[in-house]
Amino acid sequence: MKTCVLFPNAFSYNYIEGSVAHSMDIPIAQELHLSPQDLSETFPGRRKMRRGLSLFSPNGKSKTEEKPRLLHVEDSAQIRLLVSIFLKNEFEIVSVENGEEAIKEAESNKYDLILMDINLGNGIDGFETAKKIREIGNYSEIPIIALTTNDYDHVRDECISSRMNAYIQKPFDKAYLLGIIREINKHQAKKKS
């Protein structure tokens, strides 16, 4: 069964003048492993999504307000299209196919969420891309979710050292992806309060 690993408290103490400190010392007890069944109770369902559900505002947004902006970094055109279809009602989506394009986008635009494929073909991978984006002003707290087909032991450590908020194993469905985004947003809001 595919799962998401969420690091809800992982980076609340890891910033020292913009750099990571103790990133590999995050206890496993701070992880939250979520399966599709775990999200079925917290996820509001498809009907509510169609009525303008906002994942970044507890009160929801009216149709006249702007949608949150999402940067999707993925080398597969099919997966870029699929994610765009999944999230088009909830986000304004910009998709790029490699790490270099993602960094340029982050430098020139403001995004509320980043979905990052790990294996980006040629060039830098998703881990290195995330590290470079974290160095850009205003991106220290923006959620970054890794999307990967890899199920290997060092994904956790690489995600933490790259300061990603979570990783999701592919394949995933729309409800699961939206549920994970909602969970991350909920934990981000708790950290701010």
N, CA and C atoms as an extended XYZ file, in Angstrom:
579
Properties=species:S:1:pos:R:3:atomname:S:1:resname:S:1:resid:I:1 pbc="F F F"
N         0.838       -1.182        0.000 N   MET     1
C         0.000        0.000        0.000 CA  MET     1
C         0.884        1.247        0.000 C   MET     1
N         0.598        2.171       -0.860 N   LYS     2
C         1.369        3.413       -0.945 CA  LYS     2
C         1.012        4.321        0.234 C   LYS     2
N         2.001        5.029        0.729 N   THR     3
C         1.764        5.936        1.840 CA  THR     3
C         2.469        7.261        1.609 C   THR     3
N         2.120        8.205        2.447 N   CYS     4
C         2.817        9.481        2.510 CA  CYS     4
C         3.537        9.527        3.847 C   CYS     4
N         4.734       10.069        3.847 N   VAL     5
C         5.435       10.327        5.095 CA  VAL     5
C         5.495       11.834        5.249 C   VAL     5
N         4.896       12.314        6.332 N   LEU     6
C         4.805       13.742        6.600 CA  LEU     6
C         5.727       14.077        7.765 C   LEU     6
N         6.429       15.192        7.656 N   PHE     7
C         7.329       15.636        8.712 CA  PHE     7
C         6.750       16.912        9.341 C   PHE     7
N         5.705       16.804       10.179 N   PRO     8
C         4.995       17.998       10.627 CA  PRO     8
C         5.827       18.968       11.458 C   PRO     8
N         6.748       18.482       12.272 N   ASN     9
C         7.533       19.364       13.130 CA  ASN     9
C         9.001       19.414       12.739 C   ASN     9
N         9.322       18.823       11.631 N   ALA    10
C        10.716       18.602       11.293 CA  ALA    10
C        11.533       19.865       11.153 C   ALA    10
N        10.968       20.920       10.638 N   PHE    11
C        11.784       22.077       10.314 CA  PHE    11
C        11.494       23.272       11.200 C   PHE    11
N        10.747       23.062       12.285 N   SER    12
C        10.435       24.191       13.150 CA  SER    12
C        11.664       24.682       13.903 C   SER    12
N        12.685       23.834       14.057 N   TYR    13
C        13.876       24.247       14.778 CA  TYR    13
C        15.131       24.171       13.925 C   TYR    13
N        14.988       24.017       12.635 N   ASN    14
C        16.152       23.778       11.789 CA  ASN    14
C        16.699       25.006       11.087 C   ASN    14
N        16.221       26.179       11.432 N   TYR    15
C        16.702       27.368       10.740 CA  TYR    15
C        17.655       28.148       11.624 C   TYR    15
N        18.866       28.301       11.191 N   ILE    16
C        19.838       29.162       11.853 CA  ILE    16
C        20.395       30.059       10.769 C   ILE    16
N        19.923       31.298       10.748 N   GLU    17
C        20.337       32.259        9.737 CA  GLU    17
C        20.214       31.677        8.327 C   GLU    17
N        19.096       31.014        8.061 N   GLY    18
C        18.808       30.518        6.724 CA  GLY    18
C        19.436       29.189        6.363 C   GLY    18
N        20.165       28.574        7.266 N   SER    19
C        20.765       27.281        6.938 CA  SER    19
C        20.171       26.186        7.813 C   SER    19
N        20.390       24.964        7.420 N   VAL    20
C        19.834       23.826        8.149 CA  VAL    20
C        20.775       23.445        9.278 C   VAL    20
N        20.208       23.181       10.429 N   ALA    21
C        20.982       22.668       11.558 CA  ALA    21
C        20.268       21.446       12.105 C   ALA    21
N        20.986       20.425       12.402 N   HIS    22
C        20.444       19.206       13.002 CA  HIS    22
C        19.377       18.537       12.147 C   HIS    22
N        19.401       18.722       10.841 N   SER    23
C        18.309       18.201       10.028 CA  SER    23
C        18.219       16.682       10.065 C   SER    23
N        19.323       16.009       10.264 N   MET    24
C        19.282       14.555       10.275 CA  MET    24
C        18.954       13.994       11.658 C   MET    24
N        18.784       14.857       12.647 N   ASP    25
C        18.490       14.405       13.999 CA  ASP    25
C        17.006       14.399       14.307 C   ASP    25
N        16.163       14.458       13.294 N   ILE    26
C        14.726       14.487       13.516 CA  ILE    26
C        14.257       13.091       13.925 C   ILE    26
N        13.661       12.993       15.114 N   PRO    27
C        13.238       11.667       15.566 CA  PRO    27
C        12.114       11.111       14.704 C   PRO    27
N        12.146        9.819       14.513 N   ILE    28
C        11.099        9.153       13.734 CA  ILE    28
C         9.737        9.372       14.383 C   ILE    28
N         9.713        9.605       15.688 N   ALA    29
C         8.445        9.856       16.383 CA  ALA    29
C         7.750       11.109       15.863 C   ALA    29
N         8.492       11.991       15.204 N   GLN    30
C         7.875       13.204       14.661 CA  GLN    30
C         7.278       12.977       13.280 C   GLN    30
N         7.424       11.790       12.737 N   GLU    31
C         6.863       11.502       11.418 CA  GLU    31
C         5.407       11.111       11.544 C   GLU    31
N         4.684       11.360       10.487 N   LEU    32
C         3.293       10.957       10.407 CA  LEU    32
C         3.137       10.180        9.099 C   LEU    32
N         2.856        8.885        9.200 N   HIS    33
C         2.671        8.042        8.018 CA  HIS    33
C         1.173        7.962        7.734 C   HIS    33
N         0.783        8.408        6.552 N   LEU    34
C        -0.632        8.469        6.202 CA  LEU    34
C        -0.937        7.574        5.018 C   LEU    34
N        -1.941        6.740        5.189 N   SER    35
C        -2.422        5.901        4.096 CA  SER    35
C        -3.719        6.505        3.571 C   SER    35
N        -4.203        6.056        2.421 N   PRO    36
C        -5.495        6.565        1.933 CA  PRO    36
C        -6.627        6.379        2.949 C   PRO    36
N        -6.592        5.301        3.727 N   GLN    37
C        -7.626        5.071        4.731 CA  GLN    37
C        -7.552        6.117        5.844 C   GLN    37
N        -6.342        6.526        6.225 N   ASP    38
C        -6.189        7.546        7.259 CA  ASP    38
C        -6.823        8.857        6.832 C   ASP    38
N        -6.746        9.154        5.555 N   LEU    39
C        -7.255       10.425        5.067 CA  LEU    39
C        -8.753       10.409        4.829 C   LEU    39
N        -9.355        9.232        4.780 N   SER    40
C       -10.780        9.165        4.470 CA  SER    40
C       -11.617        9.863        5.532 C   SER    40
N       -11.163        9.882        6.792 N   GLU    41
C       -11.915       10.542        7.848 CA  GLU    41
C       -11.686       12.046        7.848 C   GLU    41
N       -10.479       12.492        7.475 N   THR    42
C       -10.183       13.923        7.546 CA  THR    42
C       -10.463       14.641        6.247 C   THR    42
N       -10.571       13.896        5.161 N   PHE    43
C       -10.775       14.540        3.872 CA  PHE    43
C       -12.263       14.758        3.632 C   PHE    43
N       -12.685       15.968        3.248 N   PRO    44
C       -14.111       16.294        3.186 CA  PRO    44
C       -14.887       15.642        2.051 C   PRO    44
N       -14.233       15.117        1.060 N   GLY    45
C       -14.939       14.474       -0.040 CA  GLY    45
C       -15.017       15.334       -1.275 C   GLY    45
N       -15.365       14.698       -2.369 N   ARG    46
C       -15.342       15.363       -3.664 CA  ARG    46
C       -16.390       16.466       -3.794 C   ARG    46
N       -17.567       16.289       -3.185 N   ARG    47
C       -18.603       17.315       -3.338 CA  ARG    47
C       -18.137       18.653       -2.793 C   ARG    47
N       -17.502       18.652       -1.658 N   LYS    48
C       -17.045       19.906       -1.068 CA  LYS    48
C       -15.929       20.534       -1.907 C   LYS    48
N       -15.077       19.719       -2.530 N   MET    49
C       -14.004       20.248       -3.367 CA  MET    49
C       -14.587       21.048       -4.517 C   MET    49
N       -15.660       20.585       -5.068 N   ARG    50
C       -16.250       21.265       -6.225 CA  ARG    50
C       -16.871       22.609       -5.851 C   ARG    50
N       -17.109       22.841       -4.571 N   ARG    51
C       -17.736       24.091       -4.143 CA  ARG    51
C       -16.704       25.123       -3.711 C   ARG    51
N       -15.537       25.127       -4.290 N   GLY    52
C       -14.564       26.171       -4.019 CA  GLY    52
C       -13.755       25.953       -2.759 C   GLY    52
N       -13.493       24.726       -2.402 N   LEU    53
C       -12.680       24.426       -1.233 CA  LEU    53
C       -11.317       25.075       -1.357 C   LEU    53
N       -10.904       25.786       -0.333 N   SER    54
C        -9.568       26.353       -0.322 CA  SER    54
C        -8.728       25.602        0.697 C   SER    54
N        -7.616       25.064        0.251 N   LEU    55
C        -6.743       24.332        1.147 CA  LEU    55
C        -5.859       25.254        1.952 C   LEU    55
N        -5.807       26.530        1.594 N   PHE    56
C        -4.917       27.451        2.273 CA  PHE    56
C        -5.659       28.504        3.072 C   PHE    56
N        -6.938       28.341        3.280 N   SER    57
C        -7.716       29.273        4.079 CA  SER    57
C        -8.755       28.484        4.850 C   SER    57
N        -8.803       28.630        6.183 N   PRO    58
C        -9.762       27.840        6.949 CA  PRO    58
C       -11.214       28.170        6.625 C   PRO    58
N       -11.490       29.354        6.153 N   ASN    59
C       -12.867       29.745        5.847 CA  ASN    59
C       -13.246       29.506        4.393 C   ASN    59
N       -12.316       29.047        3.575 N   GLY    60
C       -12.575       28.891        2.153 CA  GLY    60
C       -12.449       30.229        1.450 C   GLY    60
N       -12.412       30.202        0.142 N   LYS    61
C       -12.283       31.425       -0.636 CA  LYS    61
C       -13.481       31.559       -1.550 C   LYS    61
N       -13.850       32.779       -1.798 N   SER    62
C       -14.924       32.996       -2.755 CA  SER    62
C       -14.366       32.801       -4.160 C   SER    62
N       -15.261       32.645       -5.111 N   LYS    63
C       -14.832       32.395       -6.484 CA  LYS    63
C       -14.108       33.591       -7.088 C   LYS    63
N       -14.307       34.779       -6.516 N   THR    64
C       -13.652       35.959       -7.075 CA  THR    64
C       -12.209       36.107       -6.580 C   THR    64
N       -11.851       35.422       -5.499 N   GLU    65
C       -10.485       35.507       -4.986 CA  GLU    65
C        -9.557       34.621       -5.800 C   GLU    65
N        -8.275       34.970       -5.748 N   GLU    66
C        -7.290       34.196       -6.482 CA  GLU    66
C        -7.068       32.833       -5.835 C   GLU    66
N        -6.798       31.854       -6.663 N   LYS    67
C        -6.447       30.527       -6.170 CA  LYS    67
C        -5.003       30.546       -5.690 C   LYS    67
N        -4.659       29.654       -4.749 N   PRO    68
C        -3.251       29.510       -4.379 CA  PRO    68
C        -2.448       29.043       -5.596 C   PRO    68
N        -1.178       29.438       -5.642 N   ARG    69
C        -0.320       29.087       -6.784 CA  ARG    69
C         0.521       27.859       -6.442 C   ARG    69
N         0.568       26.919       -7.367 N   LEU    70
C         1.300       25.674       -7.184 CA  LEU    70
C         2.329       25.527       -8.296 C   LEU    70
N         3.560       25.211       -7.909 N   LEU    71
C         4.612       24.892       -8.867 CA  LEU    71
C         4.783       23.381       -8.874 C   LEU    71
N         4.588       22.771      -10.046 N   HIS    72
C         4.732       21.323      -10.186 CA  HIS    72
C         5.961       21.038      -11.024 C   HIS    72
N         6.904       20.308      -10.446 N   VAL    73
C         8.167       19.985      -11.113 CA  VAL    73
C         8.157       18.493      -11.420 C   VAL    73
N         8.097       18.158      -12.715 N   GLU    74
C         7.940       16.755      -13.133 CA  GLU    74
C         8.440       16.613      -14.559 C   GLU    74
N         9.289       15.611      -14.802 N   ASP    75
C         9.817       15.432      -16.157 CA  ASP    75
C         8.876       14.668      -17.075 C   ASP    75
N         7.872       13.993      -16.531 N   SER    76
C         6.924       13.236      -17.345 CA  SER    76
C         5.746       14.116      -17.753 C   SER    76
N         5.553       14.290      -19.048 N   ALA    77
C         4.439       15.103      -19.543 CA  ALA    77
C         3.094       14.513      -19.126 C   ALA    77
N         2.994       13.188      -19.076 N   GLN    78
C         1.733       12.552      -18.689 CA  GLN    78
C         1.379       12.855      -17.232 C   GLN    78
N         2.369       12.810      -16.356 N   ILE    79
C         2.096       13.079      -14.943 CA  ILE    79
C         1.818       14.566      -14.730 C   ILE    79
N         2.502       15.435      -15.465 N   ARG    80
C         2.193       16.872      -15.376 CA  ARG    80
C         0.734       17.122      -15.748 C   ARG    80
N         0.275       16.481      -16.817 N   LEU    81
C        -1.112       16.635      -17.250 CA  LEU    81
C        -2.074       16.084      -16.200 C   LEU    81
N        -1.780       14.915      -15.673 N   LEU    82
C        -2.642       14.286      -14.674 CA  LEU    82
C        -2.784       15.161      -13.432 C   LEU    82
N        -1.673       15.673      -12.910 N   VAL    83
C        -1.727       16.523      -11.723 CA  VAL    83
C        -2.477       17.820      -12.026 C   VAL    83
N        -2.282       18.361      -13.216 N   SER    84
C        -3.028       19.570      -13.604 CA  SER    84
C        -4.531       19.317      -13.601 C   SER    84
N        -4.931       18.164      -14.103 N   ILE    85
C        -6.357       17.802      -14.103 CA  ILE    85
C        -6.856       17.609      -12.674 C   ILE    85
N        -6.060       16.924      -11.840 N   PHE    86
C        -6.445       16.686      -10.446 CA  PHE    86
C        -6.674       17.995       -9.690 C   PHE    86
N        -5.801       18.978       -9.899 N   LEU    87
C        -5.754       20.148       -9.023 CA  LEU    87
C        -6.216       21.456       -9.657 C   LEU    87
N        -6.739       21.406      -10.875 N   LYS    88
C        -7.076       22.638      -11.594 CA  LYS    88
C        -8.143       23.475      -10.892 C   LYS    88
N        -9.044       22.859      -10.132 N   ASN    89
C       -10.088       23.615       -9.445 CA  ASN    89
C        -9.607       24.257       -8.150 C   ASN    89
N        -8.517       23.744       -7.597 N   GLU    90
C        -8.025       24.229       -6.315 CA  GLU    90
C        -6.837       25.173       -6.425 C   GLU    90
N        -6.074       25.076       -7.513 N   PHE    91
C        -4.822       25.835       -7.643 CA  PHE    91
C        -4.675       26.447       -9.024 C   PHE    91
N        -3.908       27.510       -9.071 N   GLU    92
C        -3.354       27.994      -10.331 CA  GLU    92
C        -2.018       27.261      -10.460 C   GLU    92
N        -1.885       26.430      -11.483 N   ILE    93
C        -0.743       25.519      -11.586 CA  ILE    93
C         0.213       25.959      -12.689 C   ILE    93
N         1.488       25.959      -12.341 N   VAL    94
C         2.549       26.140      -13.330 CA  VAL    94
C         3.388       24.872      -13.276 C   VAL    94
N         3.566       24.229      -14.420 N   SER    95
C         4.340       22.993      -14.489 CA  SER    95
C         5.630       23.222      -15.254 C   SER    95
N         6.715       22.660      -14.717 N   VAL    96
C         8.012       22.704      -15.397 CA  VAL    96
C         8.586       21.295      -15.394 C   VAL    96
N         9.540       21.040      -16.307 N   GLU    97
C        10.009       19.662      -16.446 CA  GLU    97
C        11.377       19.375      -15.864 C   GLU    97
N        12.068       20.380      -15.310 N   ASN    98
C        13.368       20.081      -14.701 CA  ASN    98
C        13.669       21.047      -13.566 C   ASN    98
N        14.720       20.722      -12.823 N   GLY    99
C        15.083       21.513      -11.658 CA  GLY    99
C        15.516       22.927      -11.982 C   GLY    99
N        16.230       23.087      -13.064 N   GLU   100
C        16.712       24.420      -13.437 CA  GLU   100
C        15.536       25.363      -13.723 C   GLU   100
N        14.524       24.861      -14.448 N   GLU   101
C        13.333       25.668      -14.724 CA  GLU   101
C        12.582       25.985      -13.427 C   GLU   101
N        12.540       25.041      -12.514 N   ALA   102
C        11.851       25.246      -11.240 CA  ALA   102
C        12.509       26.364      -10.440 C   ALA   102
N        13.816       26.370      -10.402 N   ILE   103
C        14.540       27.412       -9.664 CA  ILE   103
C        14.266       28.781      -10.280 C   ILE   103
N        14.293       28.866      -11.610 N   LYS   104
C        13.996       30.139      -12.287 CA  LYS   104
C        12.583       30.605      -11.968 C   LYS   104
N        11.619       29.691      -11.982 N   GLU   105
C        10.231       30.033      -11.664 CA  GLU   105
C        10.114       30.547      -10.231 C   GLU   105
N        10.769       29.858       -9.301 N   ALA   106
C        10.700       30.261       -7.899 CA  ALA   106
C        11.355       31.624       -7.675 C   ALA   106
N        12.405       31.914       -8.420 N   GLU   107
C        13.083       33.197       -8.283 CA  GLU   107
C        12.229       34.354       -8.813 C   GLU   107
N        11.437       34.075       -9.840 N   SER   108
C        10.691       35.165      -10.483 CA  SER   108
C         9.215       35.221      -10.091 C   SER   108
N         8.703       34.229       -9.398 N   ASN   109
C         7.286       34.194       -9.024 CA  ASN   109
C         7.125       33.684       -7.600 C   ASN   109
N         5.967       33.913       -7.026 N   LYS   110
C         5.646       33.459       -5.677 CA  LYS   110
C         4.679       32.282       -5.769 C   LYS   110
N         5.020       31.182       -5.108 N   TYR   111
C         4.164       30.000       -5.083 CA  TYR   111
C         3.794       29.664       -3.647 C   TYR   111
N         2.609       29.070       -3.471 N   ASP   112
C         2.118       28.687       -2.155 CA  ASP   112
C         2.424       27.232       -1.814 C   ASP   112
N         2.752       26.447       -2.834 N   LEU   113
C         3.022       25.019       -2.657 CA  LEU   113
C         3.859       24.547       -3.827 C   LEU   113
N         4.754       23.589       -3.551 N   ILE   114
C         5.567       22.996       -4.617 CA  ILE   114
C         5.446       21.484       -4.538 C   ILE   114
N         5.106       20.864       -5.665 N   LEU   115
C         5.136       19.406       -5.808 CA  LEU   115
C         6.382       19.082       -6.608 C   LEU   115
N         7.265       18.258       -6.053 N   MET   116
C         8.587       18.028       -6.635 CA  MET   116
C         8.824       16.547       -6.910 C   MET   116
N         8.956       16.213       -8.185 N   ASP   117
C         9.383       14.866       -8.538 CA  ASP   117
C        10.842       14.720       -8.109 C   ASP   117
N        11.234       13.526       -7.725 N   ILE   118
C        12.617       13.304       -7.288 CA  ILE   118
C        13.533       13.030       -8.473 C   ILE   118
N        13.142       12.117       -9.336 N   ASN   119
C        13.963       11.765      -10.498 CA  ASN   119
C        13.545       12.625      -11.677 C   ASN   119
N        14.355       13.636      -11.966 N   LEU   120
C        13.995       14.594      -13.011 CA  LEU   120
C        14.767       14.384      -14.306 C   LEU   120
N        15.280       13.192      -14.539 N   GLY   121
C        16.018       12.931      -15.772 CA  GLY   121
C        17.367       13.614      -15.747 C   GLY   121
N        17.703       14.324      -16.805 N   ASN   122
C        18.986       15.029      -16.887 CA  ASN   122
C        18.980       16.263      -15.998 C   ASN   122
N        20.147       16.648      -15.533 N   GLY   123
C        20.250       17.831      -14.684 CA  GLY   123
C        20.141       17.472      -13.219 C   GLY   123
N        19.854       18.486      -12.405 N   ILE   124
C        19.792       18.239      -10.967 CA  ILE   124
C        18.496       17.522      -10.595 C   ILE   124
N        18.565       16.734       -9.518 N   ASP   125
C        17.387       15.978       -9.098 CA  ASP   125
C        16.493       16.832       -8.211 C   ASP   125
N        15.386       16.257       -7.774 N   GLY   126
C        14.425       16.985       -6.961 CA  GLY   126
C        14.957       17.391       -5.602 C   GLY   126
N        15.822       16.569       -5.004 N   PHE   127
C        16.395       16.913       -3.709 CA  PHE   127
C        17.244       18.183       -3.811 C   PHE   127
N        18.126       18.215       -4.807 N   GLU   128
C        19.000       19.383       -4.991 CA  GLU   128
C        18.181       20.616       -5.369 C   GLU   128
N        17.156       20.417       -6.181 N   THR   129
C        16.281       21.525       -6.566 CA  THR   129
C        15.601       22.119       -5.340 C   THR   129
N        15.092       21.256       -4.463 N   ALA   130
C        14.433       21.734       -3.242 CA  ALA   130
C        15.403       22.530       -2.370 C   ALA   130
N        16.630       22.044       -2.237 N   LYS   131
C        17.631       22.770       -1.437 CA  LYS   131
C        17.865       24.167       -1.996 C   LYS   131
N        17.973       24.271       -3.301 N   LYS   132
C        18.229       25.573       -3.929 CA  LYS   132
C        17.016       26.499       -3.802 C   LYS   132
N        15.820       25.947       -3.901 N   ILE   133
C        14.609       26.760       -3.733 CA  ILE   133
C        14.502       27.264       -2.300 C   ILE   133
N        14.876       26.446       -1.334 N   ARG   134
C        14.838       26.876        0.072 CA  ARG   134
C        15.759       28.076        0.324 C   ARG   134
N        16.779       28.248       -0.492 N   GLU   135
C        17.702       29.379       -0.334 CA  GLU   135
C        17.136       30.681       -0.896 C   GLU   135
N        16.081       30.595       -1.673 N   ILE   136
C        15.456       31.786       -2.264 CA  ILE   136
C        14.580       32.449       -1.204 C   ILE   136
N        14.620       33.776       -1.130 N   GLY   137
C        13.814       34.506       -0.154 CA  GLY   137
C        12.349       34.115       -0.235 C   GLY   137
N        11.683       34.058        0.892 N   ASN   138
C        10.256       33.738        1.024 CA  ASN   138
C         9.920       32.266        0.768 C   ASN   138
N        10.902       31.398        0.600 N   TYR   139
C        10.600       29.981        0.380 CA  TYR   139
C        11.022       29.093        1.552 C   TYR   139
N        11.377       29.689        2.682 N   SER   140
C        11.795       28.869        3.816 CA  SER   140
C        10.630       28.117        4.449 C   SER   140
N         9.422       28.632        4.316 N   GLU   141
C         8.256       28.000        4.943 CA  GLU   141
C         7.241       27.449        3.942 C   GLU   141
N         7.463       27.630        2.661 N   ILE   142
C         6.518       27.138        1.651 CA  ILE   142
C         6.568       25.606        1.625 C   ILE   142
N         5.420       24.934        1.706 N   PRO   143
C         5.446       23.464        1.680 CA  PRO   143
C         5.994       22.915        0.366 C   PRO   143
N         6.891       21.949        0.488 N   ILE   144
C         7.412       21.211       -0.661 CA  ILE   144
C         7.127       19.740       -0.408 C   ILE   144
N         6.413       19.129       -1.341 N   ILE   145
C         6.061       17.714       -1.248 CA  ILE   145
C         6.804       16.966       -2.343 C   ILE   145
N         7.557       15.955       -1.952 N   ALA   146
C         8.251       15.109       -2.917 CA  ALA   146
C         7.286       14.055       -3.439 C   ALA   146
N         7.319       13.841       -4.742 N   LEU   147
C         6.534       12.779       -5.375 CA  LEU   147
C         7.535       11.795       -5.961 C   LEU   147
N         7.429       10.532       -5.587 N   THR   148
C         8.440        9.586       -6.040 CA  THR   148
C         7.891        8.179       -6.222 C   THR   148
N         8.451        7.473       -7.171 N   THR   149
C         8.155        6.049       -7.314 CA  THR   149
C         9.124        5.231       -6.480 C   THR   149
N        10.149        5.880       -5.981 N   ASN   150
C        11.185        5.188       -5.218 CA  ASN   150
C        10.677        4.817       -3.829 C   ASN   150
N        11.001        3.619       -3.414 N   ASP   151
C        10.654        3.146       -2.088 CA  ASP   151
C        11.934        2.604       -1.467 C   ASP   151
N        12.852        3.508       -1.214 N   TYR   152
C        14.127        3.076       -0.667 CA  TYR   152
C        14.421        3.836        0.618 C   TYR   152
N        15.322        3.264        1.412 N   ASP   153
C        15.538        3.749        2.767 CA  ASP   153
C        16.007        5.193        2.848 C   ASP   153
N        16.831        5.649        1.921 N   HIS   154
C        17.397        6.982        2.088 CA  HIS   154
C        16.487        8.117        1.610 C   HIS   154
N        15.286        7.811        1.108 N   VAL   155
C        14.352        8.868        0.705 CA  VAL   155
C        14.031        9.760        1.898 C   VAL   155
N        13.774        9.158        3.047 N   ARG   156
C        13.465        9.928        4.252 CA  ARG   156
C        14.588       10.908        4.567 C   ARG   156
N        15.818       10.398        4.639 N   ASP   157
C        16.954       11.251        4.992 CA  ASP   157
C        17.183       12.342        3.954 C   ASP   157
N        17.035       12.005        2.691 N   GLU   158
C        17.219       13.003        1.623 CA  GLU   158
C        16.132       14.076        1.678 C   GLU   158
N        14.892       13.660        1.958 N   CYS   159
C        13.805       14.639        2.079 CA  CYS   159
C        14.056       15.586        3.240 C   CYS   159
N        14.503       15.056        4.352 N   ILE   160
C        14.770       15.893        5.512 CA  ILE   160
C        15.931       16.840        5.243 C   ILE   160
N        17.009       16.341        4.656 N   SER   161
C        18.153       17.224        4.402 CA  SER   161
C        17.825       18.260        3.330 C   SER   161
N        16.850       17.976        2.479 N   SER   162
C        16.407       18.945        1.461 CA  SER   162
C        15.333       19.876        2.007 C   SER   162
N        14.914       19.653        3.245 N   ARG   163
C        13.880       20.433        3.928 CA  ARG   163
C        12.535       20.342        3.224 C   ARG   163
N        12.206       19.146        2.757 N   MET   164
C        10.873       18.898        2.212 CA  MET   164
C         9.932       18.586        3.367 C   MET   164
N         8.664       18.885        3.174 N   ASN   165
C         7.685       18.670        4.231 CA  ASN   165
C         7.113       17.265        4.241 C   ASN   165
N         7.161       16.582        3.100 N   ALA   166
C         6.579       15.246        3.013 CA  ALA   166
C         7.033       14.592        1.729 C   ALA   166
N         6.843       13.276        1.657 N   TYR   167
C         6.966       12.620        0.361 CA  TYR   167
C         5.824       11.643        0.174 C   TYR   167
N         5.374       11.557       -1.061 N   ILE   168
C         4.263       10.685       -1.443 CA  ILE   168
C         4.778        9.710       -2.488 C   ILE   168
N         4.465        8.452       -2.281 N   GLN   169
C         4.827        7.455       -3.280 CA  GLN   169
C         3.804        7.438       -4.403 C   GLN   169
N         4.297        7.378       -5.633 N   LYS   170
C         3.413        7.223       -6.794 CA  LYS   170
C         3.081        5.744       -6.927 C   LYS   170
N         1.940        5.397       -7.460 N   PRO   171
C         0.866        6.263       -7.952 CA  PRO   171
C        -0.023        6.724       -6.797 C   PRO   171
N        -0.741        7.811       -7.005 N   PHE   172
C        -1.675        8.341       -6.012 CA  PHE   172
C        -2.893        8.834       -6.763 C   PHE   172
N        -4.006        8.983       -6.042 N   ASP   173
C        -5.205        9.513       -6.693 CA  ASP   173
C        -5.475       10.936       -6.206 C   ASP   173
N        -6.463       11.550       -6.788 N   LYS   174
C        -6.775       12.956       -6.504 CA  LYS   174
C        -7.113       13.175       -5.034 C   LYS   174
N        -8.000       12.359       -4.483 N   ALA   175
C        -8.427       12.540       -3.096 CA  ALA   175
C        -7.245       12.405       -2.144 C   ALA   175
N        -6.373       11.446       -2.419 N   TYR   176
C        -5.205       11.235       -1.560 CA  TYR   176
C        -4.260       12.431       -1.624 C   TYR   176
N        -3.977       12.920       -2.818 N   LEU   177
C        -3.088       14.067       -2.977 CA  LEU   177
C        -3.664       15.295       -2.280 C   LEU   177
N        -4.945       15.572       -2.473 N   LEU   178
C        -5.573       16.715       -1.814 CA  LEU   178
C        -5.610       16.539       -0.297 C   LEU   178
N        -5.815       15.322        0.151 N   GLY   179
C        -5.809       15.058        1.592 CA  GLY   179
C        -4.450       15.328        2.213 C   GLY   179
N        -3.389       14.946        1.522 N   ILE   180
C        -2.030       15.200        2.018 CA  ILE   180
C        -1.759       16.707        2.052 C   ILE   180
N        -2.154       17.412        1.015 N   ILE   181
C        -1.956       18.867        0.983 CA  ILE   181
C        -2.697       19.514        2.154 C   ILE   181
N        -3.907       19.049        2.414 N   ARG   182
C        -4.681       19.573        3.540 CA  ARG   182
C        -3.977       19.295        4.867 C   ARG   182
N        -3.445       18.088        5.046 N   GLU   183
C        -2.738       17.744        6.281 CA  GLU   183
C        -1.512       18.639        6.480 C   GLU   183
N        -0.755       18.851        5.424 N   ILE   184
C         0.429       19.709        5.526 CA  ILE   184
C         0.015       21.121        5.886 C   ILE   184
N        -1.024       21.619        5.251 N   ASN   185
C        -1.500       22.963        5.548 CA  ASN   185
C        -1.952       23.080        6.998 C   ASN   185
N        -2.612       22.041        7.493 N   LYS   186
C        -3.080       22.030        8.889 CA  LYS   186
C        -1.880       22.115        9.845 C   LYS   186
N        -0.834       21.345        9.572 N   HIS   187
C         0.352       21.367       10.435 CA  HIS   187
C         1.117       22.679       10.313 C   HIS   187
N         1.147       23.261        9.120 N   GLN   188
C         1.803       24.558        8.931 CA  GLN   188
C         1.074       25.626        9.754 C   GLN   188
N        -0.250       25.588        9.750 N   ALA   189
C        -1.037       26.567       10.503 CA  ALA   189
C        -0.806       26.417       12.000 C   ALA   189
N        -0.677       25.174       12.483 N   LYS   190
C        -0.402       24.941       13.901 CA  LYS   190
C         0.956       25.515       14.300 C   LYS   190
N         1.949       25.359       13.429 N   LYS   191
C         3.289       25.873       13.743 CA  LYS   191
C         3.286       27.382       13.841 C   LYS   191
N         2.463       28.051       13.022 N   LYS   192
C         2.424       29.506       13.027 CA  LYS   192
C         1.712       30.069       14.249 C   LYS   192
N         0.776       29.285       14.810 N   SER   193
C         0.014       29.791       15.960 CA  SER   193
C         0.673       29.455       17.286 C   SER   193
